[in-house]
Amino acid sequence: MGGILKQYYAVISANIVTLIYGVAVGWPSASLPLLQSAESPLPGGPLTLLECSWIGSVLCLGGASGQIFFGWLAGKFGRKPAILFSFIPGVASWLLIAFGTGFYHLFIARFLSGFIGGAAFQVVPLIVSEVSSVQVRGSLGSLLILFHNGGIVVGYALCSYTDYFFVPWCGIGLCVIFLVSYLFVPETPAYLALQGDHEAAKKSRNFFKSDEKSEDFELESKKMMEKPEILYAEEEKFKFSDVFTPATKKALIIGVILANTVSFSGAFTLTNYYETIFREAGSSLSPAASSIIVASIQCAGSYSTTLTVERVGRKFLILASAYGSATCLAVMGLYSCLKDLNVDVSSYGWLPLLCLSLLVFIAANGASSVPYVVIGEIFAQNVRGFLVSVCNIANWTTSFILVLVFPYMIEYLKLYGALWVFTVIGSILATIIAFIMPETKGLSIERIVEILGSR
């Protein structure tokens, strides 16, 4: 097996964690309406609206906690032990769903499901950056969102068309496949070099990059062995005072706004309530079939991003996607409002499915994906690791609040009111981005920081 194939094997094996997390993200859409109904399979009886909203939203708290924990674990003990450790909370979460009898079991299970999401979004990008060759780094990095959205499709399909207690055993099976497959992957060469184990780092580098035999490869290998700290300057030189430089403060403002743009695009929040939305909107297709169609389109959108982000530019994609998502939400809200006013919209029963399909495709093409690219580009190297985590935690926190309150927004503001709240706030955030964010395509990190410092 050549070095490139080994890189694909390592990243695909690591992204099975992302797939497992995606299944957990898709689980509430079909499961929560069942658990809230008279046919609830729980021995403790049906769940209340408050309990369901907490079960749906606590995933985000788990994600924020997991991001912090796995970031520390990966730095302290290595990338491989960190990603392998996610097997434990992964299996525990599905066992709690399989044998849980009430709200508290499911609450803990969902927190643990979010916890492994922290591993996916914190450790997998590190693995990609440290094992991949330049010519495949973009395609390997795009696998994160593809596996995430693919997992959502699997979660919808399993929860909609199989028994409630069959789904967790599928999740446990995926955890076992991940554990067995990643055991054969060595620690990343960059981390081993940082620890001073130069011989092991050389072996690992030869494992992942055996196809590269050029003088540049030999020179880079020698540099890595002699001065590994160059690769991790941000870990060696970070000072908290650096956060307050003009360029970093502006970058942090942009990063936090981008993180909230991801949340208010509506794609993630609506993921948890697809079936409820289609039922409320009166879609002509069954809610389960509609959910699977929409999630599949989201996968296509995330793949499309990998083809356009280096050609069109980050800022244009984010703005076009954010305003496009807001338009889709506004139209969905208008349809729901007319239906609530007893206007005959039966001949337009296809509209909710079309709008939600367009929403997730457009959001996946920019507003819910490209901000992660930009957030990794706008911070100076010495503060990047810390502040990227801050922005991601801001995204987890906002998403948690939105998923928690969304059922109550539907109850008190009606579905159209809830959708219009997302429309207005998403449009405002996009407008702010239009004025304060520079285009970063084709620019070095140093040049981007220089531009931010001079604005």
Short mmCIF file of C-alpha atoms in Angstrom, two decimals:
data_model
loop_
_atom_site.label_atom_id
_atom_site.label_comp_id
_atom_site.label_asym_id
_atom_site.label_seq_id
_atom_site.Cartn_x
_atom_site.Cartn_y
_atom_site.Cartn_z
CA MET A 1 0.00 0.00 0.00
CA GLY A 2 1.46 3.36 -1.07
CA GLY A 3 1.76 6.38 1.17
CA ILE A 4 -1.24 8.19 -0.33
CA LEU A 5 -3.46 5.15 0.17
CA LYS A 6 -2.24 4.91 3.78
CA GLN A 7 -3.17 8.54 4.31
CA TYR A 8 -6.67 7.87 2.99
CA TYR A 9 -6.93 4.78 5.19
CA ALA A 10 -5.89 6.72 8.31
CA VAL A 11 -8.24 9.66 7.69
CA ILE A 12 -11.20 7.48 6.69
CA SER A 13 -10.68 5.29 9.78
CA ALA A 14 -10.57 8.40 12.01
CA ASN A 15 -13.68 9.80 10.33
CA ILE A 16 -15.74 6.77 11.34
CA VAL A 17 -16.01 8.72 14.61
CA THR A 18 -17.49 11.59 12.59
CA LEU A 19 -19.93 9.15 10.98
CA ILE A 20 -21.00 7.89 14.41
CA TYR A 21 -21.53 11.46 15.55
CA GLY A 22 -23.56 12.17 12.41
CA VAL A 23 -25.85 9.23 13.18
CA ALA A 24 -26.37 10.71 16.66
CA VAL A 25 -27.22 14.10 15.12
CA GLY A 26 -29.86 12.45 12.91
CA TRP A 27 -31.29 10.32 15.73
CA PRO A 28 -33.68 12.90 17.34
CA SER A 29 -35.61 13.77 14.18
CA ALA A 30 -37.55 10.49 14.09
CA SER A 31 -36.93 9.30 17.65
CA LEU A 32 -38.13 12.31 19.66
CA PRO A 33 -41.65 12.38 18.16
CA LEU A 34 -41.91 8.65 18.95
CA LEU A 35 -40.64 9.10 22.53
CA GLN A 36 -43.12 11.92 23.06
CA SER A 37 -46.08 9.91 21.77
CA ALA A 38 -48.34 7.36 23.46
CA GLU A 39 -46.38 4.61 21.63
CA SER A 40 -43.14 5.53 23.43
CA PRO A 41 -40.94 2.43 23.83
CA LEU A 42 -39.54 3.71 27.14
CA PRO A 43 -40.70 1.81 30.25
CA GLY A 44 -41.03 5.17 32.01
CA GLY A 45 -43.63 6.37 29.52
CA PRO A 46 -43.70 9.31 27.07
CA LEU A 47 -41.33 12.24 27.44
CA THR A 48 -42.51 15.82 27.91
CA LEU A 49 -41.77 18.68 25.50
CA LEU A 50 -39.20 20.08 27.95
CA GLU A 51 -37.45 16.72 28.27
CA CYS A 52 -37.32 16.29 24.49
CA SER A 53 -35.86 19.76 23.98
CA TRP A 54 -33.11 19.02 26.50
CA ILE A 55 -32.36 15.65 24.91
CA GLY A 56 -32.03 17.34 21.54
CA SER A 57 -29.90 20.27 22.71
CA VAL A 58 -27.56 18.70 25.30
CA LEU A 59 -25.61 17.22 22.37
CA CYS A 60 -24.09 20.69 21.87
CA LEU A 61 -22.97 20.95 25.50
CA GLY A 62 -21.31 17.57 25.10
CA GLY A 63 -19.62 18.82 21.93
CA ALA A 64 -18.21 21.91 23.64
CA SER A 65 -16.94 19.80 26.56
CA GLY A 66 -15.50 17.21 24.19
CA GLN A 67 -13.70 19.86 22.17
CA ILE A 68 -11.86 21.06 25.29
CA PHE A 69 -11.17 17.56 26.62
CA PHE A 70 -9.94 16.01 23.38
CA GLY A 71 -7.84 19.08 22.58
CA TRP A 72 -6.04 18.57 25.89
CA LEU A 73 -5.82 14.80 25.43
CA ALA A 74 -4.38 15.09 21.92
CA GLY A 75 -1.72 17.54 23.10
CA LYS A 76 -0.81 15.59 26.22
CA PHE A 77 -0.87 11.96 25.06
CA GLY A 78 -1.01 12.08 21.27
CA ARG A 79 -3.49 12.08 18.43
CA LYS A 80 -3.91 8.31 18.29
CA PRO A 81 -4.76 7.80 22.00
CA ALA A 82 -7.14 10.77 21.84
CA ILE A 83 -9.14 9.52 18.86
CA LEU A 84 -9.17 5.93 20.18
CA PHE A 85 -10.48 7.10 23.56
CA SER A 86 -13.64 8.32 21.83
CA PHE A 87 -14.62 4.62 21.54
CA ILE A 88 -15.52 4.56 25.26
CA PRO A 89 -18.07 7.43 25.35
CA GLY A 90 -19.34 6.30 21.94
CA VAL A 91 -20.24 2.79 23.11
CA ALA A 92 -21.52 4.10 26.46
CA SER A 93 -23.91 6.52 24.72
CA TRP A 94 -25.50 3.83 22.56
CA LEU A 95 -25.74 1.37 25.46
CA LEU A 96 -27.64 3.98 27.46
CA ILE A 97 -30.08 4.40 24.56
CA ALA A 98 -30.47 0.63 24.22
CA PHE A 99 -31.11 -0.01 27.92
CA GLY A 100 -32.30 3.41 29.13
CA THR A 101 -35.68 3.58 30.79
CA GLY A 102 -36.30 7.31 31.00
CA PHE A 103 -35.21 10.89 30.51
CA TYR A 104 -31.99 10.87 32.56
CA HIS A 105 -30.51 7.88 30.73
CA LEU A 106 -31.17 9.53 27.37
CA PHE A 107 -29.89 12.89 28.62
CA ILE A 108 -26.53 11.36 29.57
CA ALA A 109 -26.45 9.35 26.33
CA ARG A 110 -26.94 12.47 24.23
CA PHE A 111 -24.26 14.36 26.17
CA LEU A 112 -21.81 11.54 25.45
CA SER A 113 -22.82 11.52 21.78
CA GLY A 114 -21.93 15.21 21.59
CA PHE A 115 -18.71 14.48 23.50
CA ILE A 116 -17.41 12.28 20.68
CA GLY A 117 -18.40 15.06 18.28
CA GLY A 118 -15.77 17.10 20.08
CA ALA A 119 -13.23 14.41 19.19
CA ALA A 120 -14.30 14.49 15.55
CA PHE A 121 -13.99 18.26 15.12
CA GLN A 122 -10.87 18.65 17.29
CA VAL A 123 -8.66 15.61 16.60
CA VAL A 124 -9.54 14.58 13.04
CA PRO A 125 -8.38 17.92 11.52
CA LEU A 126 -5.10 17.53 13.43
CA ILE A 127 -4.61 14.07 11.98
CA VAL A 128 -5.36 15.35 8.47
CA SER A 129 -2.90 18.23 8.73
CA GLU A 130 -0.12 16.02 10.14
CA VAL A 131 -0.29 12.96 7.87
CA SER A 132 -1.49 14.28 4.50
CA SER A 133 0.54 15.28 1.46
CA VAL A 134 -0.10 18.66 -0.12
CA GLN A 135 -1.78 17.23 -3.21
CA VAL A 136 -4.48 15.39 -1.23
CA ARG A 137 -4.86 17.57 1.86
CA GLY A 138 -7.95 19.35 0.55
CA SER A 139 -9.79 16.15 -0.36
CA LEU A 140 -8.84 14.50 2.93
CA GLY A 141 -9.99 17.54 4.89
CA SER A 142 -13.36 17.57 3.11
CA LEU A 143 -14.10 14.04 4.34
CA LEU A 144 -15.00 15.44 7.79
CA ILE A 145 -18.18 17.17 6.61
CA LEU A 146 -19.00 14.39 4.14
CA PHE A 147 -18.87 11.72 6.86
CA HIS A 148 -20.83 13.99 9.21
CA ASN A 149 -23.65 14.55 6.74
CA GLY A 150 -23.52 10.94 5.60
CA GLY A 151 -24.02 9.87 9.19
CA ILE A 152 -27.09 12.10 9.43
CA VAL A 153 -28.61 10.32 6.42
CA VAL A 154 -27.88 6.93 8.01
CA GLY A 155 -29.40 8.12 11.30
CA TYR A 156 -32.61 9.29 9.60
CA ALA A 157 -32.98 6.07 7.64
CA LEU A 158 -32.33 3.78 10.61
CA CYS A 159 -34.60 5.68 12.99
CA SER A 160 -37.41 6.02 10.44
CA TYR A 161 -37.53 2.47 9.09
CA THR A 162 -36.14 0.17 11.80
CA ASP A 163 -37.05 -0.65 15.38
CA TYR A 164 -36.09 1.90 18.05
CA PHE A 165 -33.89 -0.62 19.90
CA PHE A 166 -32.10 -1.78 16.73
CA VAL A 167 -30.46 1.60 16.07
CA PRO A 168 -28.10 1.68 19.11
CA TRP A 169 -26.67 -1.72 18.19
CA CYS A 170 -25.81 -0.34 14.76
CA GLY A 171 -24.03 2.53 16.52
CA ILE A 172 -22.08 0.10 18.71
CA GLY A 173 -21.12 -1.89 15.61
CA LEU A 174 -19.71 1.27 14.01
CA CYS A 175 -17.71 1.97 17.20
CA VAL A 176 -16.15 -1.49 17.03
CA ILE A 177 -15.30 -1.08 13.34
CA PHE A 178 -13.63 2.25 14.14
CA LEU A 179 -11.57 0.79 17.00
CA VAL A 180 -10.32 -2.18 15.00
CA SER A 181 -9.50 -0.14 11.89
CA TYR A 182 -7.63 2.69 13.63
CA LEU A 183 -5.49 0.38 15.77
CA PHE A 184 -3.34 -0.21 12.68
CA VAL A 185 -2.63 3.50 12.20
CA PRO A 186 0.60 4.84 13.80
CA GLU A 187 0.90 8.07 15.75
CA THR A 188 1.40 11.14 13.56
CA PRO A 189 5.06 11.95 12.74
CA ALA A 190 4.73 15.60 13.79
CA TYR A 191 3.54 14.71 17.30
CA LEU A 192 6.30 12.11 17.75
CA ALA A 193 8.92 14.63 16.61
CA LEU A 194 7.58 17.16 19.09
CA GLN A 195 8.04 14.61 21.87
CA GLY A 196 11.67 14.08 20.85
CA ASP A 197 11.17 10.51 19.58
CA HIS A 198 12.88 11.18 16.27
CA GLU A 199 13.32 7.54 15.28
CA ALA A 200 9.62 6.78 15.73
CA ALA A 201 8.75 10.03 13.92
CA LYS A 202 10.88 8.97 10.95
CA LYS A 203 9.19 5.57 10.78
CA SER A 204 5.76 7.17 10.97
CA ARG A 205 6.66 9.66 8.26
CA ASN A 206 7.92 6.88 6.01
CA PHE A 207 4.64 5.00 6.63
CA PHE A 208 2.45 7.91 5.58
CA LYS A 209 4.66 9.48 2.89
CA SER A 210 6.58 6.59 1.38
CA ASP A 211 5.59 7.89 -2.08
CA GLU A 212 7.55 11.12 -1.53
CA LYS A 213 11.23 10.63 -2.30
CA SER A 214 12.21 14.07 -3.52
CA GLU A 215 14.94 16.29 -2.11
CA ASP A 216 12.20 18.49 -0.61
CA PHE A 217 10.92 15.50 1.30
CA GLU A 218 14.36 14.70 2.68
CA LEU A 219 14.99 18.34 3.59
CA GLU A 220 11.60 18.68 5.31
CA SER A 221 12.16 15.43 7.19
CA LYS A 222 15.56 16.62 8.42
CA LYS A 223 14.10 19.97 9.53
CA MET A 224 11.27 18.21 11.39
CA MET A 225 13.73 15.94 13.23
CA GLU A 226 16.13 18.72 14.15
CA LYS A 227 13.58 21.40 15.14
CA PRO A 228 10.12 19.93 15.68
CA GLU A 229 9.09 23.00 17.63
CA ILE A 230 8.85 24.90 14.33
CA LEU A 231 5.80 22.85 13.46
CA TYR A 232 4.14 23.70 16.76
CA ALA A 233 5.15 27.27 17.40
CA GLU A 234 1.63 28.05 18.57
CA GLU A 235 1.96 25.53 21.42
CA GLU A 236 5.42 26.71 22.40
CA LYS A 237 4.96 30.49 22.15
CA PHE A 238 1.35 31.20 23.06
CA LYS A 239 0.89 34.07 25.50
CA PHE A 240 -2.56 35.22 26.61
CA SER A 241 -1.56 38.84 26.06
CA ASP A 242 -1.30 38.10 22.33
CA VAL A 243 -5.09 37.77 22.22
CA PHE A 244 -5.41 41.54 22.74
CA THR A 245 -3.41 42.71 19.72
CA PRO A 246 -5.55 44.74 17.24
CA ALA A 247 -5.38 42.10 14.47
CA THR A 248 -6.28 39.25 16.84
CA LYS A 249 -9.19 41.13 18.43
CA LYS A 250 -10.65 41.87 14.99
CA ALA A 251 -10.09 38.27 13.92
CA LEU A 252 -11.84 37.03 17.06
CA ILE A 253 -14.86 39.26 16.40
CA ILE A 254 -15.05 37.94 12.83
CA GLY A 255 -14.59 34.35 14.03
CA VAL A 256 -17.36 34.54 16.64
CA ILE A 257 -19.77 36.17 14.16
CA LEU A 258 -18.95 33.46 11.61
CA ALA A 259 -19.56 30.79 14.24
CA ASN A 260 -22.99 32.28 14.91
CA THR A 261 -23.67 32.54 11.18
CA VAL A 262 -23.30 28.75 11.07
CA SER A 263 -25.91 28.44 13.81
CA PHE A 264 -28.41 30.94 12.39
CA SER A 265 -28.27 29.47 8.90
CA GLY A 266 -30.81 27.13 10.50
CA ALA A 267 -29.39 23.93 9.00
CA PHE A 268 -28.20 22.33 12.26
CA THR A 269 -31.20 23.34 14.38
CA LEU A 270 -33.70 22.16 11.79
CA THR A 271 -31.79 18.86 11.46
CA ASN A 272 -33.13 17.87 14.89
CA TYR A 273 -36.74 18.61 13.94
CA TYR A 274 -37.14 17.72 10.26
CA GLU A 275 -40.08 15.39 10.83
CA THR A 276 -41.80 17.92 13.11
CA ILE A 277 -41.35 20.68 10.53
CA PHE A 278 -42.71 18.60 7.66
CA ARG A 279 -45.65 17.49 9.77
CA GLU A 280 -46.41 21.10 10.82
CA ALA A 281 -46.03 22.38 7.27
CA GLY A 282 -48.24 19.64 5.84
CA SER A 283 -45.76 18.31 3.27
CA SER A 284 -47.31 16.00 0.69
CA LEU A 285 -44.53 13.43 1.28
CA SER A 286 -44.17 11.46 4.49
CA PRO A 287 -41.97 13.22 7.10
CA ALA A 288 -39.53 10.28 7.19
CA ALA A 289 -39.05 10.19 3.41
CA SER A 290 -38.75 14.00 3.27
CA SER A 291 -36.07 13.98 6.00
CA ILE A 292 -33.94 11.42 4.18
CA ILE A 293 -34.21 13.33 0.89
CA VAL A 294 -33.16 16.58 2.55
CA ALA A 295 -30.23 14.99 4.39
CA SER A 296 -29.00 13.38 1.15
CA ILE A 297 -29.12 16.77 -0.58
CA GLN A 298 -27.09 18.19 2.32
CA CYS A 299 -24.39 15.61 1.57
CA ALA A 300 -24.32 16.76 -2.04
CA GLY A 301 -23.99 20.36 -0.89
CA SER A 302 -21.04 19.62 1.38
CA TYR A 303 -19.27 17.85 -1.50
CA SER A 304 -19.96 20.79 -3.81
CA THR A 305 -18.12 23.07 -1.36
CA THR A 306 -14.86 21.19 -1.93
CA LEU A 307 -15.13 22.00 -5.64
CA THR A 308 -15.90 25.72 -5.33
CA VAL A 309 -14.19 27.12 -2.22
CA GLU A 310 -10.79 27.59 -3.92
CA ARG A 311 -12.32 28.94 -7.13
CA VAL A 312 -15.04 31.35 -6.04
CA GLY A 313 -13.66 32.63 -2.75
CA ARG A 314 -14.65 32.36 0.92
CA LYS A 315 -16.48 35.66 1.40
CA PHE A 316 -18.71 35.33 -1.65
CA LEU A 317 -19.70 31.76 -0.73
CA ILE A 318 -20.54 32.72 2.85
CA LEU A 319 -22.60 35.78 1.89
CA ALA A 320 -24.45 34.11 -0.99
CA SER A 321 -25.15 31.08 1.18
CA ALA A 322 -26.27 33.08 4.24
CA TYR A 323 -28.67 35.31 2.26
CA GLY A 324 -29.87 32.31 0.26
CA SER A 325 -30.56 30.36 3.46
CA ALA A 326 -32.45 33.33 4.91
CA THR A 327 -34.60 33.51 1.76
CA CYS A 328 -35.47 29.81 1.99
CA LEU A 329 -36.42 30.20 5.67
CA ALA A 330 -38.57 33.23 4.85
CA VAL A 331 -40.46 31.37 2.11
CA MET A 332 -41.00 28.35 4.36
CA GLY A 333 -42.31 30.71 7.03
CA LEU A 334 -44.68 32.36 4.54
CA TYR A 335 -46.09 28.97 3.49
CA SER A 336 -46.62 28.00 7.13
CA CYS A 337 -48.25 31.37 7.90
CA LEU A 338 -50.70 31.08 5.01
CA LYS A 339 -51.56 27.54 6.06
CA ASP A 340 -52.15 28.74 9.62
CA LEU A 341 -54.51 31.43 8.27
CA ASN A 342 -56.52 28.67 6.57
CA VAL A 343 -55.47 29.74 3.09
CA ASP A 344 -55.69 26.81 0.68
CA VAL A 345 -52.08 25.86 -0.06
CA SER A 346 -52.73 22.20 -0.82
CA SER A 347 -51.54 22.61 -4.40
CA TYR A 348 -48.17 23.78 -3.04
CA GLY A 349 -47.55 20.84 -0.72
CA TRP A 350 -44.18 20.31 -2.38
CA LEU A 351 -42.93 23.75 -1.29
CA PRO A 352 -41.68 22.88 2.25
CA LEU A 353 -39.59 20.00 0.93
CA LEU A 354 -38.19 22.14 -1.88
CA CYS A 355 -37.32 25.05 0.44
CA LEU A 356 -35.71 22.87 3.10
CA SER A 357 -33.78 20.97 0.42
CA LEU A 358 -32.53 24.26 -1.03
CA LEU A 359 -31.74 25.53 2.48
CA VAL A 360 -29.49 22.63 3.46
CA PHE A 361 -27.79 22.55 0.04
CA ILE A 362 -27.13 26.30 0.04
CA ALA A 363 -26.04 26.31 3.69
CA ALA A 364 -23.69 23.36 3.12
CA ASN A 365 -22.17 25.32 0.21
CA GLY A 366 -21.10 28.17 2.45
CA ALA A 367 -22.83 29.38 5.61
CA SER A 368 -22.48 26.12 7.54
CA SER A 369 -19.12 24.94 6.17
CA VAL A 370 -16.84 27.70 4.83
CA PRO A 371 -16.72 29.63 8.16
CA TYR A 372 -14.66 26.74 9.57
CA VAL A 373 -12.13 27.30 6.78
CA VAL A 374 -11.95 31.04 7.41
CA ILE A 375 -11.69 30.65 11.18
CA GLY A 376 -8.57 28.56 10.63
CA GLU A 377 -7.04 31.26 8.41
CA ILE A 378 -7.59 34.57 10.23
CA PHE A 379 -5.57 33.97 13.42
CA ALA A 380 -1.83 34.29 13.81
CA GLN A 381 -0.03 31.01 14.33
CA ASN A 382 0.78 31.57 18.01
CA VAL A 383 -2.89 32.07 19.00
CA ARG A 384 -4.62 29.93 16.37
CA GLY A 385 -5.09 26.75 18.37
CA PHE A 386 -6.63 28.51 21.38
CA LEU A 387 -8.88 30.95 19.50
CA VAL A 388 -10.16 28.43 16.97
CA SER A 389 -11.39 26.42 19.96
CA VAL A 390 -13.01 29.57 21.39
CA CYS A 391 -14.91 30.14 18.12
CA ASN A 392 -15.98 26.49 17.92
CA ILE A 393 -17.23 26.59 21.51
CA ALA A 394 -19.21 29.74 20.65
CA ASN A 395 -20.83 27.78 17.82
CA TRP A 396 -21.62 24.82 20.12
CA THR A 397 -23.11 27.16 22.73
CA THR A 398 -25.35 29.06 20.31
CA SER A 399 -26.47 25.80 18.70
CA PHE A 400 -27.31 24.39 22.13
CA ILE A 401 -29.53 27.37 22.95
CA LEU A 402 -31.27 27.31 19.58
CA VAL A 403 -32.00 23.58 19.63
CA LEU A 404 -33.23 23.88 23.22
CA VAL A 405 -35.67 26.73 22.60
CA PHE A 406 -36.79 25.84 19.07
CA PRO A 407 -39.76 23.66 20.19
CA TYR A 408 -40.96 26.53 22.39
CA MET A 409 -40.49 28.99 19.53
CA ILE A 410 -42.78 26.79 17.44
CA GLU A 411 -45.30 26.58 20.30
CA TYR A 412 -45.43 30.30 21.11
CA LEU A 413 -44.40 31.97 17.82
CA LYS A 414 -45.76 29.27 15.52
CA LEU A 415 -43.50 27.61 12.96
CA TYR A 416 -43.47 30.67 10.69
CA GLY A 417 -42.45 32.98 13.55
CA ALA A 418 -39.55 30.70 14.51
CA LEU A 419 -38.32 30.52 10.92
CA TRP A 420 -38.56 34.30 10.51
CA VAL A 421 -36.43 34.84 13.64
CA PHE A 422 -33.67 32.81 11.96
CA THR A 423 -34.22 34.80 8.74
CA VAL A 424 -33.75 38.19 10.39
CA ILE A 425 -30.78 37.34 12.62
CA GLY A 426 -29.01 35.36 9.88
CA SER A 427 -29.38 38.29 7.46
CA ILE A 428 -28.02 40.76 10.05
CA LEU A 429 -24.96 38.60 10.74
CA ALA A 430 -24.29 38.20 7.01
CA THR A 431 -24.47 41.97 6.53
CA ILE A 432 -21.93 42.53 9.30
CA ILE A 433 -19.63 39.95 7.69
CA ALA A 434 -19.94 41.79 4.36
CA PHE A 435 -18.46 44.92 5.94
CA ILE A 436 -15.79 43.58 8.31
CA MET A 437 -14.41 40.36 6.80
CA PRO A 438 -11.65 40.45 4.17
CA GLU A 439 -11.43 37.85 1.42
CA THR A 440 -8.82 35.25 2.45
CA LYS A 441 -8.61 33.09 -0.69
CA GLY A 442 -5.07 32.82 -2.01
CA LEU A 443 -3.53 34.82 0.87
CA SER A 444 -0.92 33.63 3.35
CA ILE A 445 -1.74 33.65 7.06
CA GLU A 446 0.79 36.43 7.55
CA ARG A 447 -0.84 38.59 4.88
CA ILE A 448 -4.34 38.01 6.30
CA VAL A 449 -3.17 39.03 9.79
CA GLU A 450 -1.49 42.10 8.29
CA ILE A 451 -4.72 43.12 6.53
CA LEU A 452 -6.75 42.69 9.73
CA GLY A 453 -4.21 44.77 11.66
CA SER A 454 -4.48 47.64 9.19
CA ARG A 455 -8.32 47.71 8.89
#
